[in-house]
Amino acid sequence: MPAKSKAQQKAAGAALSAKRGETKKSELKGASREMVDSMSEKQLEELAETKRKNLPNKKSD
């Protein structure tokens, strides 16, 4: 599933980094901290690899 906003894509990238042990979980904030525990590495990869070109900055409801 592709990311729906640049913010979501960025948070997924940060969470993926922590999941892989490249970043400490304690350094994460907000959504990325929750994503580490609630999503698999594969799901995070799918969100993080989304191209940012045509994404909005934040998801509109």
Coordinates of C-alpha atoms in Angstrom, one line a residue:
M1 CA 0.0 0.0 0.0
P2 CA 1.6 3.3 -1.0
A3 CA 1.8 6.3 1.3
K4 CA -0.9 8.9 1.0
S5 CA 1.2 11.8 2.1
K6 CA 4.8 13.0 2.4
A7 CA 4.4 13.0 6.2
Q8 CA 3.3 9.4 6.2
Q9 CA 6.1 8.3 3.9
K10 CA 8.7 10.1 6.0
A11 CA 7.3 8.6 9.2
A12 CA 7.4 5.1 7.7
G13 CA 11.1 5.6 6.7
A14 CA 12.0 6.6 10.2
A15 CA 10.1 3.6 11.7
L16 CA 11.8 1.3 9.2
S17 CA 15.2 2.6 10.2
A18 CA 14.4 1.8 13.9
K19 CA 12.9 -1.6 13.1
R20 CA 16.2 -2.5 11.4
G21 CA 18.2 -1.2 14.3
E22 CA 19.8 1.7 12.4
T23 CA 18.1 4.2 14.7
K24 CA 17.1 4.0 18.3
K25 CA 13.4 3.8 18.9
S26 CA 13.7 6.4 21.7
E27 CA 14.7 8.9 19.0
L28 CA 11.4 8.5 17.2
K29 CA 8.4 10.8 17.7
G30 CA 4.7 10.6 17.0
A31 CA 3.4 8.3 14.3
S32 CA 6.7 6.7 13.5
R33 CA 7.0 5.5 17.1
E34 CA 3.6 3.8 16.8
M35 CA 4.4 2.4 13.4
V36 CA 7.5 0.4 14.7
D37 CA 5.3 -1.7 16.9
S38 CA 2.2 -2.0 14.8
M39 CA 3.6 -2.7 11.3
S40 CA 5.8 -5.3 9.8
E41 CA 9.1 -4.5 8.1
K42 CA 7.5 -5.3 4.7
Q43 CA 4.6 -2.9 5.3
L44 CA 7.0 -0.2 6.4
E45 CA 9.1 -0.8 3.2
E46 CA 6.0 -0.4 1.0
L47 CA 5.1 2.9 2.6
A48 CA 8.6 4.2 2.7
E49 CA 9.4 3.5 -0.9
T50 CA 6.5 5.5 -2.2
K51 CA 7.6 8.3 -4.6
R52 CA 7.1 11.7 -3.1
K53 CA 6.6 13.7 -6.3
N54 CA 2.8 14.0 -6.4
L55 CA 2.0 13.4 -2.7
P56 CA 0.4 16.1 -0.6
N57 CA 2.4 17.3 2.5
K58 CA -0.3 16.0 4.8
K59 CA -3.2 13.6 4.2
S60 CA -6.6 15.4 3.8
D61 CA -9.5 13.5 5.2

